[in-house]
């Protein structure tokens, strides 16, 4: 963790995460990526505490994994709370917008980590494939459900979020 913190502090303009002790550094995202995050964020912000790039931790990750999802959704009671490290147990949904350089992390490695943490929903927005994949019902470190929606089709999210995300404004890179 100390190595990760040193790298993160030395390069504040880069997006750093750590998965199983491996420090992963990405450059800042482009406008298309950011626009997709904002499109989803605005649909959830009225009823949920929604944030971007929240430092997410979980005890089962044993300090070897430190994630910053593109989108984090928690109960409104967290509005205005300044957590330095946000507990994954408090999140209802996390989302990632896939970039070519992050595809393996977002579609494979993080699926497992978020399921282990028991986060009810993990949304992968994949502009390369023009689809959204919603992972849900985590149990024993695996998601029991995986629903694929093409861009333009709604993404149905169950309780407690209970909404259909509109994906009509999402575009490919």
Short mmCIF file of C-alpha atoms in Angstrom, two decimals:
data_model
loop_
_atom_site.label_atom_id
_atom_site.label_comp_id
_atom_site.label_asym_id
_atom_site.label_seq_id
_atom_site.Cartn_x
_atom_site.Cartn_y
_atom_site.Cartn_z
CA UNK A 1 0.00 0.00 0.00
CA UNK A 2 2.87 2.40 0.73
CA UNK A 3 4.23 1.96 -2.80
CA UNK A 4 0.79 2.68 -4.24
CA UNK A 5 0.35 5.80 -2.07
CA UNK A 6 3.79 7.11 -3.10
CA UNK A 7 3.06 6.64 -6.82
CA UNK A 8 -0.41 8.13 -6.46
CA UNK A 9 0.95 11.20 -4.67
CA UNK A 10 3.80 11.67 -7.15
CA UNK A 11 1.50 11.61 -10.19
CA UNK A 12 -1.78 13.32 -9.20
CA UNK A 13 -2.80 13.89 -12.82
CA UNK A 14 -2.95 10.15 -13.50
CA UNK A 15 -5.60 7.65 -12.42
CA UNK A 16 -4.00 4.98 -10.21
CA UNK A 17 -5.53 1.83 -8.74
CA UNK A 18 -4.10 -1.32 -7.21
CA UNK A 19 -5.37 -4.84 -7.93
CA UNK A 20 -3.83 -7.74 -6.01
CA UNK A 21 -0.74 -5.65 -5.25
CA UNK A 22 -0.22 -4.55 -8.87
CA UNK A 23 -0.28 -0.77 -9.30
CA UNK A 24 -2.27 0.13 -12.41
CA UNK A 25 -1.88 3.63 -13.82
CA UNK A 26 -4.09 5.14 -16.50
CA UNK A 27 -3.88 8.55 -18.11
CA UNK A 28 -6.75 10.96 -17.61
CA UNK A 29 -9.84 9.99 -19.50
CA UNK A 30 -11.03 11.79 -22.60
CA UNK A 31 -14.22 13.74 -23.07
CA UNK A 32 -16.17 10.78 -24.56
CA UNK A 33 -15.42 8.66 -21.49
CA UNK A 34 -16.33 11.48 -19.13
CA UNK A 35 -19.54 12.23 -21.01
CA UNK A 36 -20.71 8.64 -20.56
CA UNK A 37 -19.99 8.77 -16.82
CA UNK A 38 -21.93 12.04 -16.50
CA UNK A 39 -24.83 10.62 -18.54
CA UNK A 40 -25.24 7.80 -16.01
CA UNK A 41 -24.47 9.96 -12.96
CA UNK A 42 -27.22 12.44 -13.74
CA UNK A 43 -29.83 9.68 -13.95
CA UNK A 44 -29.04 8.50 -10.41
CA UNK A 45 -28.06 11.67 -8.54
CA UNK A 46 -31.55 12.77 -7.49
CA UNK A 47 -32.12 9.72 -5.26
CA UNK A 48 -28.60 8.51 -4.50
CA UNK A 49 -25.24 9.77 -3.35
CA UNK A 50 -23.29 9.46 -6.59
CA UNK A 51 -19.57 10.13 -6.94
CA UNK A 52 -16.74 9.57 -9.38
CA UNK A 53 -13.27 8.17 -8.63
CA UNK A 54 -14.06 7.26 -5.01
CA UNK A 55 -11.24 5.45 -3.21
CA UNK A 56 -12.91 2.07 -2.60
CA UNK A 57 -11.60 -0.50 -0.12
CA UNK A 58 -12.82 -3.78 1.38
CA UNK A 59 -11.41 -5.87 4.25
CA UNK A 60 -11.34 -9.05 2.14
CA UNK A 61 -8.97 -7.34 -0.30
CA UNK A 62 -6.44 -7.29 2.59
CA UNK A 63 -4.92 -3.95 1.58
CA UNK A 64 -3.77 -5.38 -1.76
CA UNK A 65 -6.61 -3.92 -3.83
CA UNK A 66 -7.60 -0.27 -3.94
CA UNK A 67 -10.13 0.63 -6.63
CA UNK A 68 -11.50 3.92 -7.96
CA UNK A 69 -14.64 3.16 -9.98
CA UNK A 70 -15.75 5.67 -12.59
CA UNK A 71 -19.12 5.76 -10.81
CA UNK A 72 -19.98 4.92 -7.18
CA UNK A 73 -23.54 4.90 -5.88
CA UNK A 74 -24.41 4.85 -2.17
CA UNK A 75 -27.38 5.74 0.02
CA UNK A 76 -28.19 9.45 0.26
CA UNK A 77 -27.09 9.37 3.92
CA UNK A 78 -23.51 9.54 2.59
CA UNK A 79 -24.16 12.88 0.86
CA UNK A 80 -21.65 15.39 2.18
CA UNK A 81 -19.59 12.77 4.01
CA UNK A 82 -15.91 13.02 3.11
CA UNK A 83 -14.58 9.46 3.31
CA UNK A 84 -10.89 9.24 2.44
CA UNK A 85 -11.33 5.53 1.75
CA UNK A 86 -14.94 4.57 1.04
CA UNK A 87 -16.01 1.12 2.30
CA UNK A 88 -17.22 -1.10 -0.53
CA UNK A 89 -19.86 -2.50 1.86
CA UNK A 90 -21.69 0.83 1.67
CA UNK A 91 -22.02 0.89 -2.12
CA UNK A 92 -25.18 -0.16 -3.97
CA UNK A 93 -23.62 0.07 -7.43
CA UNK A 94 -20.26 0.72 -9.03
CA UNK A 95 -19.69 1.41 -12.70
CA UNK A 96 -16.77 1.46 -15.08
CA UNK A 97 -16.57 2.83 -18.60
CA UNK A 98 -14.19 0.61 -20.55
CA UNK A 99 -11.24 2.10 -22.40
CA UNK A 100 -9.05 0.00 -24.72
CA UNK A 101 -6.27 0.09 -22.12
CA UNK A 102 -8.57 -0.95 -19.23
CA UNK A 103 -10.71 -3.62 -20.91
CA UNK A 104 -9.19 -6.62 -19.10
CA UNK A 105 -9.29 -4.88 -15.72
CA UNK A 106 -12.86 -3.66 -16.10
CA UNK A 107 -14.40 -6.77 -17.66
CA UNK A 108 -12.58 -9.51 -15.76
CA UNK A 109 -10.47 -8.54 -12.76
CA UNK A 110 -12.84 -5.98 -11.25
CA UNK A 111 -15.87 -8.24 -11.75
CA UNK A 112 -14.32 -10.63 -9.26
CA UNK A 113 -13.22 -7.93 -6.80
CA UNK A 114 -16.60 -6.22 -6.65
CA UNK A 115 -18.37 -9.60 -6.25
CA UNK A 116 -16.03 -10.56 -3.41
CA UNK A 117 -16.89 -7.25 -1.73
CA UNK A 118 -20.60 -8.04 -2.12
CA UNK A 119 -21.46 -4.87 -4.04
CA UNK A 120 -25.00 -5.57 -5.33
CA UNK A 121 -24.47 -4.16 -8.84
CA UNK A 122 -21.45 -3.70 -11.08
CA UNK A 123 -22.17 -1.93 -14.37
CA UNK A 124 -19.63 -2.23 -17.17
CA UNK A 125 -20.22 0.28 -19.96
CA UNK A 126 -18.32 -0.96 -22.97
CA UNK A 127 -18.22 1.58 -25.83
CA UNK A 128 -15.95 -0.76 -27.80
CA UNK A 129 -18.71 -3.40 -28.00
CA UNK A 130 -21.62 -0.89 -27.77
CA UNK A 131 -23.06 -2.66 -24.74
CA UNK A 132 -23.62 -2.44 -21.01
CA UNK A 133 -23.14 -5.50 -18.82
CA UNK A 134 -24.81 -5.49 -15.41
CA UNK A 135 -23.35 -7.97 -12.93
CA UNK A 136 -25.47 -8.64 -9.85
CA UNK A 137 -26.46 -11.05 -7.09
CA UNK A 138 -22.95 -11.60 -5.68
CA UNK A 139 -22.51 -14.78 -3.70
CA UNK A 140 -19.30 -16.51 -2.60
CA UNK A 141 -17.17 -14.11 -4.65
CA UNK A 142 -19.08 -14.59 -7.90
CA UNK A 143 -22.02 -12.85 -9.54
CA UNK A 144 -25.02 -15.10 -10.14
CA UNK A 145 -26.53 -12.77 -12.75
CA UNK A 146 -25.14 -11.05 -15.83
CA UNK A 147 -27.45 -9.02 -18.07
CA UNK A 148 -26.24 -7.57 -21.38
CA UNK A 149 -27.96 -4.53 -22.90
CA UNK A 150 -26.99 -2.94 -26.21
CA UNK A 151 -26.51 0.84 -26.31
CA UNK A 152 -29.94 2.36 -26.82
CA UNK A 153 -31.69 -0.32 -24.76
CA UNK A 154 -32.49 0.36 -21.09
CA UNK A 155 -30.43 -1.26 -18.35
CA UNK A 156 -32.85 -2.52 -15.67
CA UNK A 157 -31.45 -2.25 -12.15
CA UNK A 158 -33.41 -3.87 -9.33
CA UNK A 159 -33.81 -3.06 -5.65
CA UNK A 160 -32.77 -0.97 -3.92
CA UNK A 161 -31.99 1.25 -6.93
CA UNK A 162 -35.12 0.30 -8.90
CA UNK A 163 -34.55 2.14 -12.16
CA UNK A 164 -33.96 1.59 -15.85
CA UNK A 165 -30.86 3.46 -17.02
CA UNK A 166 -31.29 5.19 -20.36
CA UNK A 167 -28.34 4.33 -22.62
CA UNK A 168 -29.49 6.15 -25.74
CA UNK A 169 -26.83 8.89 -25.31
CA UNK A 170 -23.93 6.43 -24.97
CA UNK A 171 -21.58 6.26 -27.97
CA UNK A 172 -18.63 4.19 -29.17
CA UNK A 173 -15.11 5.57 -29.14
#
